[in-house]
Amino acid sequence: MLVRLLLTLGAVLLLLWPQRADAQETTGVLYVTATIQRAAVHIDSEPVGEVPVTRYLPPGTYSVRVTADGMDPFVRRVEVKPNLTTSVTAELYAGGGTAEFVSTPSGASVTIDGKEVGKTPIRVASIAEGDHSYSLSLTGFETIEGTLTQRKGGNPLTKHVLESSRGRFAVTSKPAGAEVWLDGASVGKTPLQLSDVPPGQHTVLLISPGYAAVVRHIDTSDGSKGEVTATLSDAGTTLKVNTGFDDAIVRIDGATVSQGGDAELLLSRGEYLLTITSAEGGGEVSQTLEVPLTGTLLYKVDWKGGPALVELAPLVQRWTFWAALGGSAAAAGVVSAGVALALQPEPLPDGDVVVTLP
């Protein structure tokens, strides 16, 4: 019985022994000391204590950083090999203080107090004592903002893992509360944060009662964050549309601005896609509008001829208005030729009577 037990135990040990040897081969020792006591040690930008430091690590290449106040940082890349001890002695020399920035991924632009100083990883010298604002930005990732405190002779290390901006959208307006339409769909009110928005070309429309609508075209094809900031104005161009049917739906850049009959909307300057749909009219009509800074745009839908969108001249540009105005002005003697020339009426249709203004 005892013999059988010993044989079984021996077989188990033989099975386990190679695994233990393999496990030992997958670790090495990193030993770090310095020429100054109590110097702080970072391995791959993570704090691990003060010298001397001993760490068992998987084989590979590591960044070793050793710092002490009043000394320039010591930074080296070292290789840890299996079953071996790698020793590092940091020789520290007097310095005036630095600030280091590390990011994952690297290559982020670093600004300190609004001034760009380089890309991560970076060590910045000659930073004044006190609090400083900083930011890290990289295309396709969320911008990081923060504050660091620089002590006399200090060497602060700032490390950030950047979050992807892919699919994110941020929309703000002044005043807040504007309805946000993204690619023709209402998605909420400002201020608004969205996620999982597919990369590509996007149209954002902001609508708020009493203010001119605002449209923005955003390209996030590179994976960047879509950001829209708009200041709404109560001045703009008035758009009026005579749809001709009570079931008509009027859309601006895919956003529904009117359901049932005619539409009136205040627009800021820009380019818009106007679309009118009517089941009673039997179709849909679309047209791109170039909207000026101020004024009035009048349109009606001709459902019988296509359908088609027909632009109407404002009242001051119609020949009938000028004919009536001319007759009354002749009697009253109050209309000047300068006003008539400045307002530039449309050419008269054939067969109309020309009224000469005094």
Coordinates of C-alpha atoms in Angstrom, one line a residue:
M1 CA 0.0 0.0 0.0
L2 CA 2.8 2.4 0.9
V3 CA 4.7 1.5 -2.2
R4 CA 1.7 2.2 -4.4
L5 CA 1.2 5.6 -2.6
L6 CA 4.8 6.6 -3.2
L7 CA 4.7 5.7 -6.9
T8 CA 1.5 7.7 -7.3
L9 CA 3.1 10.7 -5.6
G10 CA 6.2 10.4 -7.7
A11 CA 4.1 10.4 -10.9
V12 CA 2.3 13.5 -9.8
L13 CA 5.6 15.3 -9.1
L14 CA 6.9 14.4 -12.5
L15 CA 3.8 15.9 -14.1
L16 CA 4.0 19.1 -12.1
W17 CA 7.8 19.7 -12.3
P18 CA 7.9 20.8 -16.0
Q19 CA 5.0 23.2 -15.4
R20 CA 6.9 24.8 -12.4
A21 CA 10.0 25.2 -14.5
D22 CA 8.0 26.8 -17.3
A23 CA 6.4 29.2 -14.7
Q24 CA 9.9 30.2 -13.4
E25 CA 11.1 30.8 -17.0
T26 CA 8.3 33.4 -17.5
T27 CA 9.5 35.7 -14.8
G28 CA 12.6 37.9 -14.2
V29 CA 13.7 40.3 -11.5
L30 CA 14.0 44.0 -11.9
Y31 CA 16.1 45.7 -9.1
V32 CA 16.2 49.5 -9.0
T33 CA 18.3 51.7 -6.8
A34 CA 19.6 55.3 -7.0
T35 CA 22.4 57.6 -5.8
I36 CA 19.9 59.4 -3.6
Q37 CA 17.8 57.8 -0.9
R38 CA 14.0 57.8 -1.0
A39 CA 13.9 58.5 -4.7
A40 CA 10.5 57.6 -6.2
V41 CA 10.4 54.8 -8.8
H42 CA 7.9 54.4 -11.6
I43 CA 7.8 51.3 -13.9
D44 CA 5.9 51.9 -17.1
S45 CA 4.6 55.2 -15.6
E46 CA 3.1 53.4 -12.6
P47 CA 4.4 54.2 -9.1
V48 CA 6.0 51.2 -7.3
G49 CA 7.6 52.8 -4.3
E50 CA 11.0 54.3 -3.2
V51 CA 14.4 52.9 -3.9
P52 CA 15.5 50.2 -3.5
V53 CA 12.8 48.4 -5.4
T54 CA 12.6 44.8 -6.4
R55 CA 9.9 43.5 -8.8
Y56 CA 9.2 40.1 -10.4
L57 CA 8.1 40.7 -13.9
P58 CA 7.3 38.8 -17.1
P59 CA 10.1 39.0 -19.6
G60 CA 9.9 42.2 -21.8
T61 CA 11.0 45.8 -22.1
Y62 CA 10.0 48.3 -19.4
S63 CA 10.4 52.0 -18.8
V64 CA 12.0 52.9 -15.5
R65 CA 11.6 56.4 -14.1
V66 CA 13.4 57.5 -10.9
T67 CA 12.8 61.0 -9.5
A68 CA 13.6 63.1 -6.5
D69 CA 12.8 66.8 -5.7
G70 CA 15.5 69.1 -6.9
M71 CA 16.9 66.5 -9.3
D72 CA 16.4 65.9 -13.0
P73 CA 14.4 62.7 -13.6
F74 CA 16.2 59.5 -14.6
V75 CA 14.4 57.5 -17.4
R76 CA 15.6 54.3 -19.0
R77 CA 14.2 51.5 -21.0
V78 CA 15.4 48.1 -19.7
E79 CA 14.9 44.5 -20.7
V80 CA 13.8 41.9 -18.2
K81 CA 14.9 38.4 -19.0
P82 CA 13.6 35.1 -17.6
N83 CA 15.3 33.7 -14.5
L84 CA 17.7 36.7 -14.5
T85 CA 18.0 39.8 -12.4
T86 CA 18.2 43.2 -14.2
S87 CA 19.8 45.9 -12.0
V88 CA 19.3 49.6 -12.6
T89 CA 21.2 52.3 -10.7
A90 CA 19.8 55.8 -11.3
E91 CA 22.3 58.5 -11.1
L92 CA 20.5 61.7 -10.3
Y93 CA 21.8 65.2 -10.9
A94 CA 20.6 68.6 -9.6
G95 CA 17.8 70.2 -11.7
G96 CA 15.2 72.9 -11.6
G97 CA 12.1 70.8 -11.8
T98 CA 10.1 69.3 -14.8
A99 CA 6.7 68.1 -15.7
E100 CA 6.2 64.9 -17.7
F101 CA 3.1 63.9 -19.7
V102 CA 2.4 60.3 -20.9
S103 CA -0.7 59.1 -22.8
T104 CA -2.1 55.9 -24.2
P105 CA -2.0 56.1 -27.2
S106 CA 1.0 58.4 -27.5
G107 CA 1.2 61.3 -29.8
A108 CA -1.3 63.6 -28.1
S109 CA -0.7 67.3 -28.3
V110 CA 0.0 68.8 -24.9
T111 CA -0.8 72.4 -24.0
I112 CA 0.1 74.1 -20.8
D113 CA -1.7 77.4 -19.9
G114 CA -3.0 77.5 -23.5
K115 CA 0.5 77.1 -25.1
E116 CA 1.3 73.9 -27.1
V117 CA 4.5 72.4 -25.9
G118 CA 4.8 69.1 -27.9
K119 CA 3.4 65.6 -28.1
T120 CA 3.3 62.8 -25.6
P121 CA 5.5 61.3 -24.2
I122 CA 7.2 64.6 -23.3
R123 CA 9.2 66.2 -20.5
V124 CA 8.8 70.0 -20.0
A125 CA 11.3 72.0 -18.1
S126 CA 11.3 75.5 -16.6
I127 CA 7.8 75.5 -15.4
A128 CA 7.0 78.2 -12.8
E129 CA 5.9 77.1 -9.4
G130 CA 2.1 77.1 -8.8
D131 CA -1.0 75.7 -10.5
H132 CA -1.1 75.3 -14.3
S133 CA -3.9 74.2 -16.6
Y134 CA -3.1 71.6 -19.2
S135 CA -4.9 69.6 -22.0
L136 CA -4.1 66.5 -24.1
S137 CA -5.7 66.2 -27.5
L138 CA -5.5 63.6 -30.2
T139 CA -7.7 63.3 -33.3
G140 CA -10.2 60.5 -32.8
F141 CA -10.1 60.8 -29.0
E142 CA -11.7 62.8 -26.2
T143 CA -9.7 65.8 -25.1
I144 CA -8.3 65.6 -21.5
E145 CA -8.2 68.8 -19.4
G146 CA -6.7 69.1 -16.0
T147 CA -4.6 71.1 -13.5
L148 CA -1.1 70.3 -12.2
T149 CA 0.7 71.8 -9.3
Q150 CA 4.4 72.5 -9.7
R151 CA 6.5 72.6 -6.5
K152 CA 10.0 74.0 -6.4
G153 CA 12.2 71.3 -7.9
G154 CA 9.3 68.9 -8.3
N155 CA 8.9 66.5 -11.2
P156 CA 5.1 65.7 -11.5
L157 CA 4.1 62.9 -13.9
T158 CA 0.8 63.1 -15.6
K159 CA -0.6 60.0 -17.2
H160 CA -3.9 59.5 -19.1
V161 CA -5.6 56.8 -21.1
L162 CA -7.5 58.6 -23.9
E163 CA -11.0 57.6 -24.6
S164 CA -12.1 57.2 -28.2
S165 CA -14.4 59.9 -29.6
R166 CA -15.8 57.6 -32.3
G167 CA -19.6 57.8 -32.3
R168 CA -19.8 60.8 -29.9
F169 CA -21.7 64.0 -30.6
A170 CA -22.0 67.1 -28.4
V171 CA -24.5 69.9 -29.3
T172 CA -24.9 73.2 -27.3
S173 CA -26.7 76.4 -27.9
K174 CA -27.2 79.8 -26.4
P175 CA -29.9 80.0 -25.2
A176 CA -30.2 76.3 -24.3
G177 CA -33.3 74.3 -25.0
A178 CA -33.2 74.2 -28.8
E179 CA -34.6 71.1 -30.5
V180 CA -31.8 69.1 -32.2
W181 CA -32.4 67.3 -35.4
L182 CA -29.6 65.0 -36.5
D183 CA -29.9 63.7 -40.1
G184 CA -33.6 64.4 -40.2
A185 CA -34.4 62.8 -36.8
S186 CA -35.3 64.7 -33.6
V187 CA -32.8 63.5 -31.0
G188 CA -33.3 65.9 -28.0
K189 CA -32.7 69.4 -26.8
T190 CA -29.5 71.3 -26.1
P191 CA -27.3 70.8 -24.2
L192 CA -27.1 67.3 -25.7
Q193 CA -24.5 64.5 -25.6
L194 CA -24.9 61.5 -28.0
S195 CA -23.1 58.3 -28.5
D196 CA -23.0 55.5 -31.1
V197 CA -23.5 58.0 -34.0
P198 CA -22.0 56.3 -37.1
P199 CA -18.9 58.1 -38.5
G200 CA -19.6 60.1 -41.7
Q201 CA -21.3 63.3 -43.0
H202 CA -24.0 64.6 -40.7
T203 CA -26.5 67.5 -40.8
V204 CA -27.5 69.1 -37.5
L205 CA -30.4 71.5 -37.4
L206 CA -31.3 73.6 -34.3
I207 CA -34.8 75.0 -33.9
S208 CA -36.1 77.2 -31.1
P209 CA -39.3 79.3 -31.1
G210 CA -38.5 83.0 -31.6
Y211 CA -35.1 82.3 -33.0
A212 CA -33.7 81.7 -36.4
A213 CA -33.0 78.0 -37.2
V214 CA -29.4 77.1 -37.5
V215 CA -27.9 74.3 -39.7
R216 CA -24.4 72.8 -39.4
H217 CA -22.7 70.2 -41.5
I218 CA -20.3 67.9 -39.6
D219 CA -17.8 65.3 -41.0
T220 CA -16.8 62.6 -38.5
S221 CA -15.4 60.2 -41.1
D222 CA -12.0 60.2 -39.3
G223 CA -13.6 59.0 -36.1
S224 CA -13.5 62.4 -34.5
K225 CA -16.2 63.7 -32.2
G226 CA -19.0 65.7 -33.7
E227 CA -19.3 69.1 -31.9
V228 CA -21.8 71.9 -32.6
T229 CA -21.9 75.2 -30.7
A230 CA -24.4 77.8 -31.9
T231 CA -25.6 81.2 -30.7
L232 CA -29.2 81.6 -31.7
S233 CA -30.4 85.0 -33.1
D234 CA -33.9 86.5 -33.2
A235 CA -32.9 88.0 -36.6
G236 CA -32.8 86.2 -39.9
T237 CA -34.7 85.6 -43.1
T238 CA -38.4 84.6 -43.0
L239 CA -39.3 81.6 -45.2
K240 CA -43.0 81.3 -46.1
V241 CA -44.3 78.4 -48.1
N242 CA -47.8 78.1 -49.6
T243 CA -48.3 74.3 -49.8
G244 CA -51.8 74.3 -51.2
F245 CA -53.0 71.3 -49.2
D246 CA -53.9 70.8 -45.6
D247 CA -52.0 67.5 -45.3
A248 CA -48.7 68.9 -46.5
I249 CA -45.5 68.3 -44.5
V250 CA -42.7 70.8 -44.7
R251 CA -39.1 69.7 -43.9
I252 CA -35.9 71.7 -43.7
D253 CA -32.8 69.4 -44.0
G254 CA -35.0 66.5 -43.1
A255 CA -36.4 68.1 -40.0
T256 CA -40.2 68.5 -39.9
V257 CA -41.0 72.2 -39.4
S258 CA -44.7 72.2 -40.3
Q259 CA -47.5 69.6 -40.6
G260 CA -50.8 70.6 -42.2
G261 CA -51.0 73.5 -44.6
D262 CA -48.7 76.5 -45.0
A263 CA -45.4 77.0 -43.2
E264 CA -43.5 80.0 -41.9
L265 CA -40.0 79.8 -40.4
L266 CA -37.2 82.1 -39.4
L267 CA -33.8 80.9 -40.8
S268 CA -30.3 82.1 -40.3
R269 CA -28.0 82.6 -43.3
G270 CA -26.9 79.4 -45.0
E271 CA -27.9 76.6 -47.4
Y272 CA -30.9 74.5 -46.7
L273 CA -32.8 71.7 -48.4
L274 CA -36.5 72.4 -48.5
T275 CA -38.9 69.5 -49.0
I276 CA -42.7 69.5 -49.2
T277 CA -44.7 66.2 -49.2
S278 CA -48.4 65.9 -49.8
A279 CA -50.6 62.8 -50.3
E280 CA -53.4 65.1 -51.6
G281 CA -50.9 66.8 -54.0
G282 CA -49.7 63.4 -55.1
G283 CA -46.0 63.7 -54.5
E284 CA -43.0 65.4 -53.1
V285 CA -40.9 68.4 -54.2
S286 CA -37.4 69.4 -53.0
Q287 CA -35.1 72.4 -53.6
T288 CA -31.9 73.7 -52.2
L289 CA -32.3 77.3 -50.8
E290 CA -29.6 79.9 -50.5
V291 CA -30.9 81.9 -47.5
P292 CA -29.5 85.5 -47.1
L293 CA -28.8 87.3 -43.9
T294 CA -32.1 89.0 -43.7
G295 CA -35.2 89.4 -45.8
T296 CA -38.2 87.3 -46.9
L297 CA -38.4 84.2 -49.1
L298 CA -41.9 83.3 -50.5
Y299 CA -42.6 80.0 -52.3
K300 CA -45.7 78.1 -53.4
V301 CA -46.0 74.5 -54.7
D302 CA -47.3 73.9 -58.2
W303 CA -48.6 70.3 -57.8
K304 CA -50.0 70.2 -61.3
G305 CA -46.8 71.0 -63.1
G306 CA -44.4 68.4 -61.9
P307 CA -44.7 69.1 -58.9
A308 CA -42.5 72.2 -58.7
L309 CA -41.5 74.8 -56.2
V310 CA -42.2 78.3 -57.5
E311 CA -40.6 81.4 -55.9
L312 CA -42.9 84.4 -55.5
A313 CA -41.6 88.0 -55.5
P314 CA -42.2 89.9 -52.3
L315 CA -44.9 92.6 -52.4
V316 CA -42.4 95.4 -52.9
Q317 CA -41.2 93.7 -56.1
R318 CA -44.6 93.2 -57.8
W319 CA -45.7 95.4 -60.6
T320 CA -49.2 95.6 -59.2
F321 CA -47.8 97.1 -55.9
W322 CA -45.9 99.7 -57.8
A323 CA -48.9 100.6 -60.1
A324 CA -51.0 101.2 -57.0
L325 CA -48.3 103.1 -55.2
G326 CA -47.6 105.2 -58.3
G327 CA -51.3 106.2 -58.6
S328 CA -51.6 107.3 -55.0
A329 CA -48.2 109.0 -55.0
A330 CA -49.1 111.1 -58.0
A331 CA -52.1 112.4 -56.2
A332 CA -50.3 113.0 -52.9
G333 CA -47.0 114.0 -54.4
V334 CA -45.0 112.2 -51.7
V335 CA -43.1 109.5 -53.5
S336 CA -39.6 110.2 -54.8
A337 CA -37.9 108.8 -57.9
G338 CA -34.9 107.9 -55.7
V339 CA -37.0 105.5 -53.7
A340 CA -38.4 103.9 -56.9
L341 CA -34.9 103.4 -58.3
A342 CA -33.5 102.0 -55.1
L343 CA -36.2 99.3 -54.7
Q344 CA -35.8 98.0 -58.3
P345 CA -39.2 96.5 -59.2
E346 CA -39.5 93.5 -61.5
P347 CA -40.0 94.2 -65.2
L348 CA -43.6 94.5 -66.1
P349 CA -45.6 91.7 -67.8
D350 CA -46.7 92.3 -71.4
G351 CA -49.9 94.3 -71.6
D352 CA -49.6 96.1 -68.3
V353 CA -49.9 99.8 -67.9
V354 CA -46.7 101.7 -67.0
V355 CA -47.3 104.3 -64.3
T356 CA -44.6 107.0 -64.1
L357 CA -43.8 108.0 -60.6
P358 CA -43.3 111.7 -59.9

